[in-house]
Structure formats: structure tokens, C-alpha cells
Amino acid sequence: MPSASPTILVAGATGGIGLAVCHRLAKAGNSLLLAARDAGRLQSLCAELSNTCPGTFSWISVDMTRDDSVKKFAEELSARNLVLDGAVLMPPQEPPTNDPLPSSERWREILQNSFVGPLSLLKAAMARMQPDPAQGRRAKIVIISGISSAQVMGHYASSNVIRCAWLAEAKTLAFAFGEQGIHVNTLSLGGTLTPGYTASLEKRAAVAGMTLAQRVNEETSNIPLRKYGSPDEVAAAVEGLLSAFSDHMTGLNILHDGGFTRSY
């Protein structure tokens, strides 16, 4: 039978979306292993969740961009003998750029930071999963990507490539590990009102001499739902992909963009 209190790894736990995901999953009764770079913020978040939610919460500090840090994370994960029922991976994202041909050195840095390092962390997490489909025990992986995975974006030249790489990797993992009961899906986000994105909106509004609401209305005029997403909405989608809802779903790229992407 499935575990009464699944244990989920949330990598990138202290970011705007990560915080929403952690709170949502914790309130639903999951136990969480939190991972991010800042040990102090991880410790505070664990304490906060422990005071308000029923699960068990622990943390491991890790820098996904550094091989040595990911190696220590894997060793610590093994030493704790934790069994993971799922993982939410939020790879570090590259800032917007119009440069389609960065230098070879820059490409190596981008690939290490946004793909190679995070994939090593995911490999370590998968090693701690023990699904048993015959007994109703499945392991769910959700990789957070972006809509440039499905539709090229002019100001996200590097991310266009990296996010497509994550889709291909998710498809590959889904094919390779599906029979074992490991599900791998990607959730590709459009504009999402994290604190950082909201701050950038406020700056653009100020430059244009507009209120924040006016700027948001202008920027979302080409989105069918006429709004940006919220971290809480992302967290709800992540919770669904970790639940029985996705028991017959793997290798999918779910667009969370208010209908912005026009491709079939």
C-alpha cells in the first residue's frame, strides 16, 4: 500500500515558487526534504512548517551548480537512509538574453548550472526511490521548466535550448523508468508573480509611467485568461502531478501559462 505520509524532495525550496510548493505539500500531510543553498533559510522554513503542519521536515544545503556540493548532498541523502516518494526539481534558470551564440565557455557554464548539476542531483534523488507498482507505490518527479520549452521566446535565447533539453531528458527518463513505477513530468510556466517577477514588473511600470495594475493588464493582453499565474497556482499543479491524478501520466510537458502558448 502507498505510504500514509509520502516523503517529497523539494529542490529549490526557498525560492518564490519553492516556498509555495513547500507550504502546499506540507499542509496536505506530506513529509518534506528541503534543498537549497542557504542553510539559514532552510532551517527557518523547516521550523515554520513543523509548527504548522503534521509532517516531518528536514533539510540539506546544496548548490545545484557545483559538482562537489551535489556529491555531498548525495552522500548525506544516502547516510540518512531516506526513502523518497517524489521529487520537485527547480533547476537554476538563466537570465533573459538575446544572444543566440554565446561563447563556448559561456555555454559550458550555462549547461553546468542549469542542466548537468541539477540532473546529478535528480539522479541522487532517484537512487533513494523504491516504487512498487504492484503494491500501489509509485514515485513521482516534477521538473519545473518554462514555456520556451514549447514555443521559442526571443529574449530567452539560452533558456530556449535548456528548457527543451529538460523536456527531452524527462521523456527519456519516463521511457527508461516507467516500468519501475517512476513517473517524470515537466511543468512549464509562463509569467508567474513571484516576488522577483513582481519587482521587475514594478520597475517596468515605473519606467512607463504606469501603475502596476495597468502594466499587468497591458502585458497580459495576449494571454487568453488575461492574467499571470501565481506561485500558489503552480503549487496546486505540482501537488496534482505528485498525486494519484498522474498515475497514468508520464513524459508529459504541462503548460501553466494561461493559454499563452498557441502551438498544438
mmCIF file of C-alpha atoms in Angstrom:
data_model
loop_
_atom_site.group_PDB
_atom_site.id
_atom_site.type_symbol
_atom_site.label_atom_id
_atom_site.label_comp_id
_atom_site.label_asym_id
_atom_site.label_seq_id
_atom_site.Cartn_x
_atom_site.Cartn_y
_atom_site.Cartn_z
ATOM 1 C CA MET A 1 0.000 0.000 0.000
ATOM 2 C CA PRO A 2 1.176 3.591 -0.587
ATOM 3 C CA SER A 3 2.848 5.358 2.300
ATOM 4 C CA ALA A 4 0.459 7.251 4.599
ATOM 5 C CA SER A 5 2.873 10.164 4.671
ATOM 6 C CA PRO A 6 4.850 10.411 1.423
ATOM 7 C CA THR A 7 8.292 11.974 1.604
ATOM 8 C CA ILE A 8 8.971 14.517 -1.142
ATOM 9 C CA LEU A 9 12.239 16.231 -2.014
ATOM 10 C CA VAL A 10 11.788 19.884 -2.970
ATOM 11 C CA ALA A 11 14.974 21.167 -4.615
ATOM 12 C CA GLY A 12 14.908 24.946 -4.830
ATOM 13 C CA ALA A 13 12.735 25.130 -1.728
ATOM 14 C CA THR A 14 13.447 28.710 -0.671
ATOM 15 C CA GLY A 15 12.578 30.496 -3.934
ATOM 16 C CA GLY A 16 9.235 32.181 -4.574
ATOM 17 C CA ILE A 17 7.704 29.116 -6.189
ATOM 18 C CA GLY A 18 9.537 26.696 -3.912
ATOM 19 C CA LEU A 19 8.045 28.276 -0.796
ATOM 20 C CA ALA A 20 4.525 27.977 -2.170
ATOM 21 C CA VAL A 21 5.140 24.350 -3.136
ATOM 22 C CA CYS A 22 6.524 23.513 0.309
ATOM 23 C CA HIS A 23 3.590 25.054 2.150
ATOM 24 C CA ARG A 24 1.035 23.379 -0.114
ATOM 25 C CA LEU A 25 2.608 19.929 0.142
ATOM 26 C CA ALA A 26 3.147 20.234 3.889
ATOM 27 C CA LYS A 27 -0.471 21.245 4.520
ATOM 28 C CA ALA A 28 -1.548 18.193 2.527
ATOM 29 C CA GLY A 29 0.279 15.960 5.037
ATOM 30 C CA ASN A 30 3.450 15.165 3.122
ATOM 31 C CA SER A 31 6.838 14.948 4.796
ATOM 32 C CA LEU A 32 9.440 17.066 3.047
ATOM 33 C CA LEU A 33 13.169 17.094 2.469
ATOM 34 C CA LEU A 34 14.078 20.658 1.571
ATOM 35 C CA ALA A 35 17.133 21.508 -0.526
ATOM 36 C CA ALA A 36 18.602 24.890 -1.473
ATOM 37 C CA ARG A 37 21.834 26.822 -0.990
ATOM 38 C CA ASP A 38 21.013 28.957 2.068
ATOM 39 C CA ALA A 39 21.186 26.789 5.201
ATOM 40 C CA GLY A 40 19.711 29.518 7.395
ATOM 41 C CA ARG A 41 16.633 29.924 5.240
ATOM 42 C CA LEU A 42 16.182 26.167 5.028
ATOM 43 C CA GLN A 43 16.378 25.827 8.795
ATOM 44 C CA SER A 44 13.836 28.621 9.287
ATOM 45 C CA LEU A 45 11.466 27.116 6.748
ATOM 46 C CA CYS A 46 11.660 23.700 8.407
ATOM 47 C CA ALA A 47 10.876 25.259 11.770
ATOM 48 C CA GLU A 48 7.935 27.172 10.319
ATOM 49 C CA LEU A 49 6.470 24.072 8.671
ATOM 50 C CA SER A 50 7.000 21.967 11.794
ATOM 51 C CA ASN A 51 4.983 24.463 13.842
ATOM 52 C CA THR A 52 2.002 24.478 11.482
ATOM 53 C CA CYS A 53 1.862 21.167 9.591
ATOM 54 C CA PRO A 54 1.684 17.472 10.561
ATOM 55 C CA GLY A 55 4.575 16.001 8.538
ATOM 56 C CA THR A 56 8.270 15.545 9.200
ATOM 57 C CA PHE A 57 10.578 18.172 7.750
ATOM 58 C CA SER A 58 14.321 18.108 7.213
ATOM 59 C CA TRP A 59 16.824 19.898 5.004
ATOM 60 C CA ILE A 60 20.151 19.563 3.234
ATOM 61 C CA SER A 61 22.043 22.559 1.921
ATOM 62 C CA VAL A 62 23.184 22.126 -1.688
ATOM 63 C CA ASP A 63 24.343 24.263 -4.593
ATOM 64 C CA MET A 64 22.997 22.528 -7.689
ATOM 65 C CA THR A 65 25.526 24.286 -9.924
ATOM 66 C CA ARG A 66 28.559 22.716 -8.197
ATOM 67 C CA ASP A 67 29.550 19.081 -8.628
ATOM 68 C CA ASP A 68 31.239 18.885 -5.223
ATOM 69 C CA SER A 69 28.147 20.224 -3.467
ATOM 70 C CA VAL A 70 25.846 17.797 -5.278
ATOM 71 C CA LYS A 71 28.193 14.931 -4.373
ATOM 72 C CA LYS A 72 27.995 15.872 -0.678
ATOM 73 C CA PHE A 73 24.207 16.105 -0.988
ATOM 74 C CA ALA A 74 24.068 12.572 -2.429
ATOM 75 C CA GLU A 75 26.283 11.250 0.365
ATOM 76 C CA GLU A 76 24.169 12.917 3.048
ATOM 77 C CA LEU A 77 20.953 11.653 1.463
ATOM 78 C CA SER A 78 22.308 8.105 1.480
ATOM 79 C CA ALA A 79 23.595 8.429 5.062
ATOM 80 C CA ARG A 80 20.142 9.422 6.283
ATOM 81 C CA ASN A 81 18.670 6.335 4.605
ATOM 82 C CA LEU A 82 15.640 8.286 3.458
ATOM 83 C CA VAL A 83 13.185 6.737 1.004
ATOM 84 C CA LEU A 84 11.713 9.331 -1.350
ATOM 85 C CA ASP A 85 8.238 9.046 -2.820
ATOM 86 C CA GLY A 86 8.695 12.036 -5.087
ATOM 87 C CA ALA A 87 10.833 14.972 -6.085
ATOM 88 C CA VAL A 88 10.214 18.501 -7.302
ATOM 89 C CA LEU A 89 13.196 19.888 -9.187
ATOM 90 C CA MET A 90 13.539 23.598 -9.949
ATOM 91 C CA PRO A 91 16.795 23.934 -11.924
ATOM 92 C CA PRO A 92 18.503 27.345 -11.782
ATOM 93 C CA GLN A 93 17.323 29.404 -14.744
ATOM 94 C CA GLU A 94 19.433 31.635 -16.941
ATOM 95 C CA PRO A 95 18.565 35.352 -17.034
ATOM 96 C CA PRO A 96 16.962 36.711 -20.219
ATOM 97 C CA THR A 97 19.339 37.184 -23.140
ATOM 98 C CA ASN A 98 19.074 37.945 -26.847
ATOM 99 C CA ASP A 99 22.407 36.286 -27.657
ATOM 100 C CA PRO A 100 21.800 33.087 -29.666
ATOM 101 C CA LEU A 101 25.513 32.326 -29.980
ATOM 102 C CA PRO A 102 27.257 32.684 -26.623
ATOM 103 C CA SER A 103 30.888 31.655 -26.381
ATOM 104 C CA SER A 104 31.810 28.021 -25.845
ATOM 105 C CA GLU A 105 32.972 28.887 -22.337
ATOM 106 C CA ARG A 106 29.657 30.549 -21.568
ATOM 107 C CA TRP A 107 27.724 27.576 -22.932
ATOM 108 C CA ARG A 108 29.669 25.211 -20.684
ATOM 109 C CA GLU A 109 28.757 27.388 -17.701
ATOM 110 C CA ILE A 110 25.083 27.513 -18.695
ATOM 111 C CA LEU A 111 24.883 23.757 -19.192
ATOM 112 C CA GLN A 112 26.628 23.042 -15.887
ATOM 113 C CA ASN A 113 24.459 25.432 -13.879
ATOM 114 C CA SER A 114 21.074 24.752 -15.436
ATOM 115 C CA PHE A 115 21.287 21.143 -16.622
ATOM 116 C CA VAL A 116 24.288 18.999 -15.673
ATOM 117 C CA GLY A 117 24.406 19.908 -11.962
ATOM 118 C CA PRO A 118 20.624 19.702 -11.377
ATOM 119 C CA LEU A 119 20.459 16.409 -13.280
ATOM 120 C CA SER A 120 23.143 14.965 -10.978
ATOM 121 C CA LEU A 121 21.013 15.968 -8.001
ATOM 122 C CA LEU A 122 17.971 14.315 -9.562
ATOM 123 C CA LYS A 123 19.993 11.141 -10.144
ATOM 124 C CA ALA A 124 20.872 11.074 -6.446
ATOM 125 C CA ALA A 125 17.203 11.508 -5.539
ATOM 126 C CA MET A 126 16.092 8.715 -7.867
ATOM 127 C CA ALA A 127 18.544 6.371 -6.188
ATOM 128 C CA ARG A 128 16.531 6.835 -2.978
ATOM 129 C CA MET A 129 13.174 5.933 -4.570
ATOM 130 C CA GLN A 130 11.688 2.480 -4.032
ATOM 131 C CA PRO A 131 8.483 2.318 -6.056
ATOM 132 C CA ASP A 132 6.489 -0.908 -6.212
ATOM 133 C CA PRO A 133 3.628 -0.541 -8.721
ATOM 134 C CA ALA A 134 2.239 -3.966 -7.837
ATOM 135 C CA GLN A 135 1.666 -2.694 -4.296
ATOM 136 C CA GLY A 136 0.361 0.700 -5.406
ATOM 137 C CA ARG A 137 3.589 2.514 -4.580
ATOM 138 C CA ARG A 138 4.713 4.951 -7.260
ATOM 139 C CA ALA A 139 7.359 7.667 -7.322
ATOM 140 C CA LYS A 140 6.577 10.986 -8.974
ATOM 141 C CA ILE A 141 9.058 13.529 -10.322
ATOM 142 C CA VAL A 142 8.046 17.042 -11.383
ATOM 143 C CA ILE A 143 10.621 19.180 -13.193
ATOM 144 C CA ILE A 144 9.827 22.896 -13.375
ATOM 145 C CA SER A 145 10.511 24.306 -16.827
ATOM 146 C CA GLY A 146 9.217 27.270 -18.839
ATOM 147 C CA ILE A 147 7.042 27.877 -21.885
ATOM 148 C CA SER A 148 10.081 28.341 -24.125
ATOM 149 C CA SER A 149 10.151 24.542 -23.940
ATOM 150 C CA ALA A 150 7.184 24.602 -26.342
ATOM 151 C CA GLN A 151 7.439 27.977 -28.090
ATOM 152 C CA VAL A 152 10.601 29.895 -28.838
ATOM 153 C CA MET A 153 10.913 33.184 -26.916
ATOM 154 C CA GLY A 154 13.019 35.979 -28.390
ATOM 155 C CA HIS A 155 14.517 37.217 -25.127
ATOM 156 C CA TYR A 156 15.310 33.765 -23.761
ATOM 157 C CA ALA A 157 17.884 32.509 -26.255
ATOM 158 C CA SER A 158 19.765 30.234 -23.854
ATOM 159 C CA SER A 159 16.668 29.113 -21.979
ATOM 160 C CA ASN A 160 15.023 28.034 -25.237
ATOM 161 C CA VAL A 161 17.741 25.392 -25.502
ATOM 162 C CA ILE A 162 17.995 24.377 -21.845
ATOM 163 C CA ARG A 163 14.252 24.006 -21.339
ATOM 164 C CA CYS A 164 13.954 21.825 -24.428
ATOM 165 C CA ALA A 165 16.832 19.747 -23.064
ATOM 166 C CA TRP A 166 14.830 19.155 -19.879
ATOM 167 C CA LEU A 167 11.820 18.030 -21.907
ATOM 168 C CA ALA A 168 13.964 15.545 -23.785
ATOM 169 C CA GLU A 169 15.526 14.313 -20.551
ATOM 170 C CA ALA A 170 12.115 13.920 -18.912
ATOM 171 C CA LYS A 171 10.859 11.925 -21.905
ATOM 172 C CA THR A 172 13.971 9.749 -21.771
ATOM 173 C CA LEU A 173 13.660 9.110 -18.037
ATOM 174 C CA ALA A 174 9.935 8.419 -18.351
ATOM 175 C CA PHE A 175 10.634 5.787 -21.009
ATOM 176 C CA ALA A 176 13.532 4.224 -19.099
ATOM 177 C CA PHE A 177 11.958 4.073 -15.636
ATOM 178 C CA GLY A 178 8.227 3.827 -16.309
ATOM 179 C CA GLU A 179 8.093 0.076 -15.815
ATOM 180 C CA GLN A 180 9.619 0.562 -12.357
ATOM 181 C CA GLY A 181 6.830 2.942 -11.392
ATOM 182 C CA ILE A 182 8.776 6.207 -11.618
ATOM 183 C CA HIS A 183 6.820 8.976 -13.333
ATOM 184 C CA VAL A 184 8.605 12.014 -14.779
ATOM 185 C CA ASN A 185 6.661 15.061 -15.970
ATOM 186 C CA THR A 186 7.579 18.672 -16.629
ATOM 187 C CA LEU A 187 5.544 21.722 -15.671
ATOM 188 C CA SER A 188 6.330 24.651 -17.962
ATOM 189 C CA LEU A 189 5.500 28.039 -16.501
ATOM 190 C CA GLY A 190 4.531 31.247 -18.211
ATOM 191 C CA GLY A 191 4.701 34.577 -16.380
ATOM 192 C CA THR A 192 4.349 33.861 -12.659
ATOM 193 C CA LEU A 193 4.035 36.520 -9.980
ATOM 194 C CA THR A 194 6.912 35.513 -7.755
ATOM 195 C CA PRO A 195 8.396 38.323 -5.640
ATOM 196 C CA GLY A 196 11.236 38.690 -8.144
ATOM 197 C CA TYR A 197 8.946 38.855 -11.173
ATOM 198 C CA THR A 198 6.616 41.289 -9.403
ATOM 199 C CA ALA A 199 9.587 43.552 -8.630
ATOM 200 C CA SER A 200 10.594 43.567 -12.306
ATOM 201 C CA LEU A 201 7.005 44.415 -13.258
ATOM 202 C CA GLU A 202 7.027 47.333 -10.833
ATOM 203 C CA LYS A 203 10.217 48.666 -12.428
ATOM 204 C CA ARG A 204 8.765 48.400 -15.927
ATOM 205 C CA ALA A 205 5.595 50.125 -14.757
ATOM 206 C CA ALA A 206 7.587 52.982 -13.225
ATOM 207 C CA VAL A 207 9.639 53.474 -16.397
ATOM 208 C CA ALA A 208 6.434 53.579 -18.474
ATOM 209 C CA GLY A 209 4.701 55.936 -16.039
ATOM 210 C CA MET A 210 2.006 53.369 -15.273
ATOM 211 C CA THR A 211 0.554 51.730 -12.201
ATOM 212 C CA LEU A 212 1.425 48.087 -11.570
ATOM 213 C CA ALA A 213 -2.139 47.051 -12.397
ATOM 214 C CA GLN A 214 -2.027 48.946 -15.695
ATOM 215 C CA ARG A 215 1.267 47.320 -16.625
ATOM 216 C CA VAL A 216 -0.031 43.843 -15.805
ATOM 217 C CA ASN A 217 -3.178 44.462 -17.859
ATOM 218 C CA GLU A 218 -1.064 45.585 -20.812
ATOM 219 C CA GLU A 219 1.373 42.653 -20.612
ATOM 220 C CA THR A 220 -1.358 40.027 -20.246
ATOM 221 C CA SER A 221 -3.493 41.291 -23.139
ATOM 222 C CA ASN A 222 -2.205 38.416 -25.314
ATOM 223 C CA ILE A 223 -2.953 35.751 -22.684
ATOM 224 C CA PRO A 224 -6.430 34.202 -23.023
ATOM 225 C CA LEU A 225 -7.015 34.217 -19.245
ATOM 226 C CA ARG A 226 -5.773 37.849 -19.080
ATOM 227 C CA LYS A 227 -3.581 37.251 -16.066
ATOM 228 C CA TYR A 228 -0.217 35.969 -14.894
ATOM 229 C CA GLY A 229 -0.011 32.865 -12.765
ATOM 230 C CA SER A 230 0.629 32.841 -9.028
ATOM 231 C CA PRO A 231 3.047 30.676 -7.020
ATOM 232 C CA ASP A 232 0.044 29.152 -5.240
ATOM 233 C CA GLU A 233 -1.441 28.092 -8.587
ATOM 234 C CA VAL A 234 1.870 26.494 -9.543
ATOM 235 C CA ALA A 235 1.942 24.679 -6.188
ATOM 236 C CA ALA A 236 -1.551 23.300 -6.819
ATOM 237 C CA ALA A 237 -0.433 21.919 -10.189
ATOM 238 C CA VAL A 238 2.677 20.367 -8.630
ATOM 239 C CA GLU A 239 0.559 18.741 -5.923
ATOM 240 C CA GLY A 240 -1.667 17.239 -8.610
ATOM 241 C CA LEU A 241 1.271 15.806 -10.554
ATOM 242 C CA LEU A 242 2.588 14.201 -7.363
ATOM 243 C CA SER A 243 -0.782 12.648 -6.562
ATOM 244 C CA ALA A 244 -2.885 9.771 -7.926
ATOM 245 C CA PHE A 245 -4.043 12.208 -10.609
ATOM 246 C CA SER A 246 -0.882 11.343 -12.577
ATOM 247 C CA ASP A 247 -0.924 7.566 -12.023
ATOM 248 C CA HIS A 248 -1.334 7.050 -15.786
ATOM 249 C CA MET A 249 0.696 10.075 -16.895
ATOM 250 C CA THR A 250 4.417 10.277 -17.582
ATOM 251 C CA GLY A 251 6.720 12.040 -20.017
ATOM 252 C CA LEU A 252 4.284 14.946 -20.365
ATOM 253 C CA ASN A 253 5.003 18.655 -20.573
ATOM 254 C CA ILE A 254 2.164 20.522 -18.861
ATOM 255 C CA LEU A 255 1.858 24.186 -19.872
ATOM 256 C CA HIS A 256 0.963 26.507 -16.992
ATOM 257 C CA ASP A 257 0.672 29.744 -18.950
ATOM 258 C CA GLY A 258 -2.936 30.894 -19.029
ATOM 259 C CA GLY A 259 -3.270 29.712 -22.634
ATOM 260 C CA PHE A 260 -0.428 31.872 -23.974
ATOM 261 C CA THR A 261 1.221 29.085 -25.991
ATOM 262 C CA ARG A 262 -0.523 28.755 -29.344
ATOM 263 C CA SER A 263 1.112 25.599 -30.710
ATOM 264 C CA TYR A 264 -0.888 22.334 -30.885
#
